[in-house]
Tab-separated table of C-alpha atoms and ligand atoms in Angstrom:
chain	number	residue	atom	x	y	z
A	8	MET	CA	75.249	127.749	100.349
A	9	ASP	CA	75.000	131.192	98.816
A	10	HIS	CA	78.110	131.545	96.592
A	11	ASP	CA	77.012	134.792	95.233
A	12	ILE	CA	77.335	137.174	98.332
A	13	PHE	CA	79.447	139.705	96.401
A	14	GLY	CA	78.179	139.433	93.041
A	15	ARG	CA	80.029	138.381	90.031
A	16	PHE	CA	81.982	139.749	87.203
A	17	ASP	CA	79.873	139.420	84.166
A	18	GLY	CA	81.643	140.579	81.043
A	19	HIS	CA	83.461	143.189	83.196
A	20	VAL	CA	86.739	144.245	81.777
A	21	ALA	CA	89.705	144.827	84.098
A	22	VAL	CA	93.020	146.586	83.430
A	23	ILE	CA	95.879	145.570	85.618
A	24	THR	CA	99.257	147.496	85.449
A	25	GLY	CA	102.468	145.905	86.363
A	26	ALA	CA	100.756	142.573	85.174
A	27	ALA	CA	103.841	140.661	84.099
A	28	SER	CA	105.106	139.714	87.644
A	29	GLY	CA	104.246	139.466	91.317
A	30	ILE	CA	100.996	141.060	92.636
A	31	GLY	CA	99.893	142.170	89.131
A	32	ALA	CA	100.393	138.727	87.586
A	33	ALA	CA	98.333	137.222	90.525
A	34	SER	CA	95.670	139.876	90.041
A	35	MET	CA	95.366	139.073	86.273
A	36	GLU	CA	94.871	135.342	87.155
A	37	LEU	CA	92.390	135.963	89.815
A	38	PHE	CA	90.248	138.500	88.027
A	39	ARG	CA	90.065	135.998	85.146
A	40	ARG	CA	89.042	133.193	87.345
A	41	ALA	CA	86.397	135.345	89.008
A	42	GLY	CA	84.868	135.907	85.612
A	43	ALA	CA	86.401	139.173	84.294
A	44	ILE	CA	88.289	139.805	81.121
A	45	ALA	CA	91.811	140.821	82.287
A	46	VAL	CA	94.087	142.787	80.179
A	47	GLY	CA	97.554	143.777	81.571
A	48	PHE	CA	99.815	146.768	80.899
A	49	ASP	CA	103.538	146.293	81.545
A	50	LEU	CA	106.779	147.316	79.787
A	51	GLU	CA	106.948	144.171	77.560
A	52	ALA	CA	103.914	142.826	75.706
A	53	GLY	CA	102.845	139.342	76.403
A	54	PRO	CA	99.839	136.997	76.341
A	55	ASP	CA	96.907	139.343	77.387
A	56	ILE	CA	99.503	142.061	78.156
A	57	LEU	CA	99.906	145.255	76.282
A	58	SER	CA	103.189	147.210	76.076
A	59	VAL	CA	102.453	150.337	78.092
A	60	ASP	CA	104.957	152.309	80.080
A	61	VAL	CA	102.535	153.598	82.650
A	62	SER	CA	104.674	156.617	83.555
A	63	ASP	CA	103.878	157.927	80.067
A	64	SER	CA	100.509	159.631	80.111
A	65	GLU	CA	99.945	159.166	76.242
A	66	ALA	CA	100.848	155.593	76.407
A	67	VAL	CA	98.288	154.985	79.215
A	68	GLU	CA	95.721	156.953	77.283
A	69	ARG	CA	96.381	154.932	74.129
A	70	GLY	CA	96.456	151.636	76.094
A	71	LEU	CA	92.980	152.260	77.682
A	72	ALA	CA	91.533	153.354	74.172
A	73	GLU	CA	92.782	150.147	72.831
A	74	VAL	CA	91.202	148.053	75.543
A	75	VAL	CA	87.955	149.833	75.084
A	76	ASP	CA	88.134	149.464	71.264
A	77	ARG	CA	88.751	145.717	71.690
A	78	TYR	CA	86.277	144.911	74.490
A	79	GLY	CA	83.777	147.640	74.401
A	80	ARG	CA	83.999	148.752	77.910
A	81	LEU	CA	86.273	149.385	80.971
A	82	ASP	CA	85.016	148.509	84.501
A	83	ILE	CA	88.029	147.905	86.661
A	84	VAL	CA	91.472	149.471	86.744
A	85	HIS	CA	94.069	148.008	89.138
A	86	GLY	CA	96.964	150.538	89.227
A	87	ASN	CA	99.652	148.239	90.583
A	88	ALA	CA	102.919	148.752	88.840
A	89	GLY	CA	105.546	150.017	91.179
A	90	ILE	CA	109.312	150.296	91.631
A	91	ASN	CA	111.574	151.470	94.475
A	92	VAL	CA	114.929	153.057	94.474
A	93	PRO	CA	116.141	152.856	98.103
A	94	GLY	CA	118.449	155.433	99.537
A	95	ARG	CA	118.274	158.476	101.671
A	96	ALA	CA	117.119	161.823	100.037
A	97	HIS	CA	120.579	163.353	99.616
A	98	SER	CA	121.902	160.374	97.524
A	99	ILE	CA	119.036	160.210	94.969
A	100	SER	CA	119.375	161.429	91.437
A	101	ASP	CA	116.801	163.454	89.576
A	102	ALA	CA	116.400	160.512	87.147
A	103	ASP	CA	115.668	158.041	89.955
A	104	TYR	CA	113.310	160.457	91.557
A	105	ARG	CA	111.298	160.886	88.386
A	106	ARG	CA	111.377	157.166	87.648
A	107	VAL	CA	109.941	156.176	90.966
A	108	MET	CA	107.388	159.014	91.005
A	109	GLY	CA	106.573	158.242	87.355
A	110	VAL	CA	105.509	154.698	88.019
A	111	CYS	CA	104.230	154.717	91.598
A	112	CYS	CA	102.441	158.089	91.454
A	113	ASP	CA	101.941	159.877	88.201
A	114	ALA	CA	100.737	156.610	86.408
A	115	ASN	CA	97.865	156.259	88.727
A	116	PHE	CA	96.728	159.734	88.023
A	117	TYR	CA	97.015	159.123	84.312
A	118	LEU	CA	94.830	156.010	84.708
A	119	VAL	CA	92.147	157.834	86.492
A	120	ARG	CA	92.196	160.877	84.171
A	121	SER	CA	91.867	158.688	81.110
A	122	GLY	CA	89.904	155.878	82.693
A	123	VAL	CA	86.873	157.758	84.253
A	124	ARG	CA	85.899	158.734	80.656
A	125	TYR	CA	84.941	155.147	79.896
A	126	MET	CA	83.199	154.671	83.392
A	127	ARG	CA	80.652	157.462	83.090
A	128	GLU	CA	77.841	155.311	81.962
A	129	ARG	CA	78.222	152.024	83.925
A	130	GLY	CA	80.461	153.233	86.809
A	131	GLY	CA	83.644	151.380	87.716
A	132	VAL	CA	86.341	150.665	90.366
A	133	PHE	CA	89.864	151.871	90.697
A	134	LEU	CA	92.110	149.913	92.919
A	135	PHE	CA	95.609	150.828	93.790
A	136	THR	CA	98.301	148.639	95.118
A	137	ALA	CA	99.639	151.272	97.667
A	138	SER	CA	101.696	149.868	100.569
A	139	MET	CA	102.014	150.002	104.234
A	140	CYS	CA	104.194	152.986	103.087
A	141	GLY	CA	101.042	154.765	102.203
A	142	ILE	CA	100.321	155.445	105.795
A	143	GLY	CA	103.785	155.369	107.365
A	144	ALA	CA	107.247	155.400	106.241
A	145	THR	CA	109.989	152.814	105.751
A	146	PRO	CA	113.535	154.019	106.370
A	147	ARG	CA	115.595	155.004	103.277
A	148	SER	CA	112.771	154.948	100.686
A	149	PRO	CA	111.642	158.669	100.556
A	150	ILE	CA	110.366	158.769	97.123
A	151	TYR	CA	108.514	155.448	97.427
A	152	ASN	CA	106.906	156.669	100.687
A	153	MET	CA	105.822	159.875	99.143
A	154	ALA	CA	104.359	158.236	96.164
A	155	LYS	CA	102.438	155.702	98.222
A	156	HIS	CA	101.035	158.442	100.419
A	157	ALA	CA	99.909	160.255	97.287
A	158	VAL	CA	98.260	157.080	95.962
A	159	VAL	CA	96.070	157.153	99.217
A	160	GLY	CA	95.172	160.823	98.584
A	161	LEU	CA	94.239	159.932	95.010
A	162	THR	CA	91.993	157.127	96.140
A	163	ARG	CA	90.110	159.538	98.455
A	164	SER	CA	89.825	162.186	95.675
A	165	VAL	CA	88.395	159.764	93.252
A	166	ALA	CA	85.926	158.516	95.821
A	167	LEU	CA	84.806	162.082	96.376
A	168	ASP	CA	84.758	163.432	92.896
A	169	TYR	CA	83.269	160.448	91.054
A	170	GLY	CA	81.004	158.656	93.721
A	171	ALA	CA	77.944	160.138	92.244
A	172	GLN	CA	78.784	158.476	88.844
A	173	GLY	CA	79.113	155.080	90.524
A	174	ILE	CA	82.863	155.034	90.461
A	175	ARG	CA	84.689	153.661	93.519
A	176	ALA	CA	88.281	153.738	94.598
A	177	VAL	CA	90.103	151.513	97.149
A	178	ALA	CA	93.881	151.504	97.983
A	179	LEU	CA	95.390	148.286	99.248
A	180	LEU	CA	97.951	148.738	101.902
A	181	SER	CA	99.985	145.725	101.037
A	182	GLY	CA	102.619	144.258	103.382
A	183	PRO	CA	105.787	142.500	102.561
A	184	THR	CA	105.061	140.095	99.621
A	185	HIS	CA	107.219	137.454	98.045
A	186	THR	CA	107.788	139.025	94.680
A	187	ALA	CA	110.846	139.935	92.484
A	188	MET	CA	110.761	143.386	94.119
A	189	VAL	CA	111.395	141.998	97.561
A	190	ASP	CA	113.884	139.438	96.393
A	191	SER	CA	115.872	142.169	94.848
A	192	LEU	CA	115.663	144.799	97.362
A	193	TRP	CA	115.785	142.713	100.392
A	194	PRO	CA	117.371	139.372	99.589
A	195	GLU	CA	117.626	136.673	102.439
A	196	GLY	CA	119.193	138.455	105.268
A	197	GLU	CA	118.750	140.657	108.358
A	198	LEU	CA	116.592	143.431	106.596
A	199	ARG	CA	114.303	140.638	105.064
A	200	ASP	CA	114.137	138.920	108.485
A	201	ILE	CA	113.028	142.209	110.148
A	202	LEU	CA	110.318	142.762	107.315
A	203	VAL	CA	109.019	139.187	108.072
A	204	GLY	CA	109.231	139.756	111.778
A	205	SER	CA	107.219	143.003	111.542
A	206	THR	CA	104.130	140.870	110.558
A	207	SER	CA	102.087	139.230	113.282
A	208	VAL	CA	101.634	136.129	111.055
A	209	GLY	CA	105.410	135.702	110.868
A	210	ARG	CA	105.824	135.373	107.064
A	211	LEU	CA	105.821	137.232	103.606
A	212	SER	CA	102.421	137.281	101.933
A	213	GLN	CA	102.010	135.425	98.554
A	214	PRO	CA	100.962	137.651	95.690
A	215	GLU	CA	97.752	135.823	95.553
A	216	GLU	CA	96.815	136.982	99.018
A	217	GLN	CA	97.230	140.559	97.893
A	218	ALA	CA	95.278	139.967	94.522
A	219	ARG	CA	92.284	138.296	96.538
A	220	ALA	CA	91.785	141.681	98.359
A	221	ALA	CA	91.843	143.418	95.047
A	222	VAL	CA	89.130	141.117	93.672
A	223	PHE	CA	87.074	141.453	96.863
A	224	ALA	CA	87.155	145.139	96.554
A	225	ALA	CA	86.292	145.263	92.953
A	226	LEU	CA	83.226	142.769	93.044
A	227	PRO	CA	79.881	144.434	92.473
A	228	GLY	CA	78.704	143.476	96.042
A	229	SER	CA	81.449	145.634	97.591
A	230	SER	CA	79.349	148.554	96.409
A	231	TYR	CA	79.681	150.840	99.556
A	232	LEU	CA	83.402	150.266	99.798
A	233	THR	CA	85.120	153.421	98.550
A	234	GLY	CA	87.450	156.046	99.554
A	235	GLY	CA	89.447	154.074	102.060
A	236	VAL	CA	92.178	151.622	102.495
A	237	ILE	CA	92.398	147.816	103.092
A	238	ASN	CA	95.317	146.736	105.193
A	239	VAL	CA	96.620	143.374	103.639
A	240	ASP	CA	99.689	143.435	105.842
A	241	GLY	CA	99.584	140.318	108.038
A	242	GLY	CA	99.332	142.528	110.994
A	243	ALA	CA	102.571	144.515	110.255
A	244	THR	CA	101.126	148.056	110.846
A	245	ALA	CA	99.713	146.992	114.082
A	246	GLY	CA	103.352	147.260	115.491
A	247	TRP	CA	105.262	149.064	112.681
A	248	ASN	CA	107.230	151.487	114.858
A	249	GLU	CA	109.102	148.492	116.189
A	250	MET	CA	110.146	147.483	112.571
A	251	ALA	CA	111.437	151.109	111.758
A	252	SER	CA	113.504	151.186	114.877
A	253	ARG	CA	114.928	147.868	114.234
A	254	MET	CA	115.638	148.681	110.550
A	255	LEU	CA	117.334	151.978	111.607
A	256	GLN	CA	119.834	150.059	113.683
A	257	ILE	CA	121.259	148.444	110.688
A	258	LYS	CA	124.052	150.428	108.996
A	259	ALA	CA	122.788	152.213	105.870
A	260	PRO	CA	124.719	151.551	102.731
A	261	VAL	CA	124.166	155.199	101.679
B	327	LIG	N1	106.298	143.208	97.131
B	327	LIG	C1	106.010	143.907	98.252
B	327	LIG	O1	106.490	143.598	99.369
B	327	LIG	C2	105.133	144.966	98.159
B	327	LIG	C3	104.688	145.649	99.407
B	327	LIG	C4	103.838	146.654	99.262
B	327	LIG	C5	103.523	147.235	98.037
B	327	LIG	N2	103.888	146.564	96.935
B	327	LIG	C6	103.587	147.247	95.665
B	327	LIG	O2	102.966	146.230	94.926
B	327	LIG	C7	102.998	146.609	93.403
B	327	LIG	C8	103.491	145.280	92.695
B	327	LIG	O3	104.794	145.140	93.175
B	327	LIG	P1	105.475	143.619	93.045
B	327	LIG	O4	106.012	143.421	94.478
B	327	LIG	O5	104.434	142.597	92.580
B	327	LIG	O6	106.732	143.870	92.205
B	327	LIG	P2	107.286	143.212	90.950
B	327	LIG	O7	108.559	143.676	90.668
B	327	LIG	O8	107.084	141.594	90.899
B	327	LIG	O9	106.190	143.564	89.716
B	327	LIG	C9	106.174	145.001	89.325
B	327	LIG	C10	105.764	145.054	87.773
B	327	LIG	O10	105.698	146.259	87.434
B	327	LIG	C11	106.145	146.370	86.115
B	327	LIG	N3	106.566	147.873	85.792
B	327	LIG	C12	107.598	148.575	86.316
B	327	LIG	N4	107.678	149.803	85.693
B	327	LIG	C13	106.692	149.899	84.907
B	327	LIG	C14	106.263	150.825	83.851
B	327	LIG	N5	106.918	151.992	83.777
B	327	LIG	N6	105.173	150.605	83.192
B	327	LIG	C15	104.534	149.419	83.202
B	327	LIG	N7	104.905	148.355	84.118
B	327	LIG	C16	105.994	148.614	84.784
B	327	LIG	C17	107.451	145.610	86.122
B	327	LIG	O11	107.895	145.244	84.776
B	327	LIG	C18	106.877	144.455	86.862
B	327	LIG	O12	106.168	143.391	86.001
B	327	LIG	C19	103.961	147.761	93.414
B	327	LIG	O13	103.200	148.975	93.401
B	327	LIG	C20	104.757	147.752	94.802
B	327	LIG	O14	105.066	148.985	95.286
B	327	LIG	C21	104.685	145.556	96.961
């Protein structure tokens, strides 16, 4: 059997943001297992994780420079860090607005701006963990919805502007995934049941299922895959209007 249909990572260096938890931690593990050198960015340093606040453009620039200093190249950037502060627009402070946009949106622009410099010779891949909220909206998450839509726009721009240099970009439209984010925002209860019920597979995804899509998109053999999105949502967006209308029936806390 041919185990090499998609090519292999061979000395490729991958930077994964939000690497300490959830989808980012799974991505670190799977990129490593697939043969890449994986370096994480997160708020706190840890084994193979640099302390980089990705909403700080200078920190992102310094972090990527350190990776290239250490390993000599940069091939893959998985912009994955994300946070959400739920609430309808009128209840959201400037500070929360800036925090969510900083992590979910600005950070990915900074990664591209600094990262493409290191990819000009050999090409490279940008992956972004967007969300189903990159193509539709979840009730009471206006900043998150905005930021994730913007990430899809950034994906398309990178594909257009750097395709000739062999740089690809793909956004993952992730569905509800069992991570700290979901546990804190939607603990067991009615909203969580609606999230699960919005999928046709009838369950949350595991972080590894998201990370596998990231690895697939980054592999050298996925060479014609750029400028688009991959739905990794257990069928949720196939019937998403139903989810929004059911969520709206639940009394909003704000
Ligand atoms: N869990 C889901 O259901 C779901 C669904 C769709 C999309 N997503 C997206 O997946 C991505 C990963 O989320 P997750 O569910 O694994 O969440 P998570 O909370 O488990 O992990 C997020 C990580 O990002 C890090 N982080 C936060 N702010 C940061 C900053 N300023 N700089 C560096 N790191 C920072 C956190 O420390 C944490 O380790 C996010 O972009 C999220 O929007 C998640």
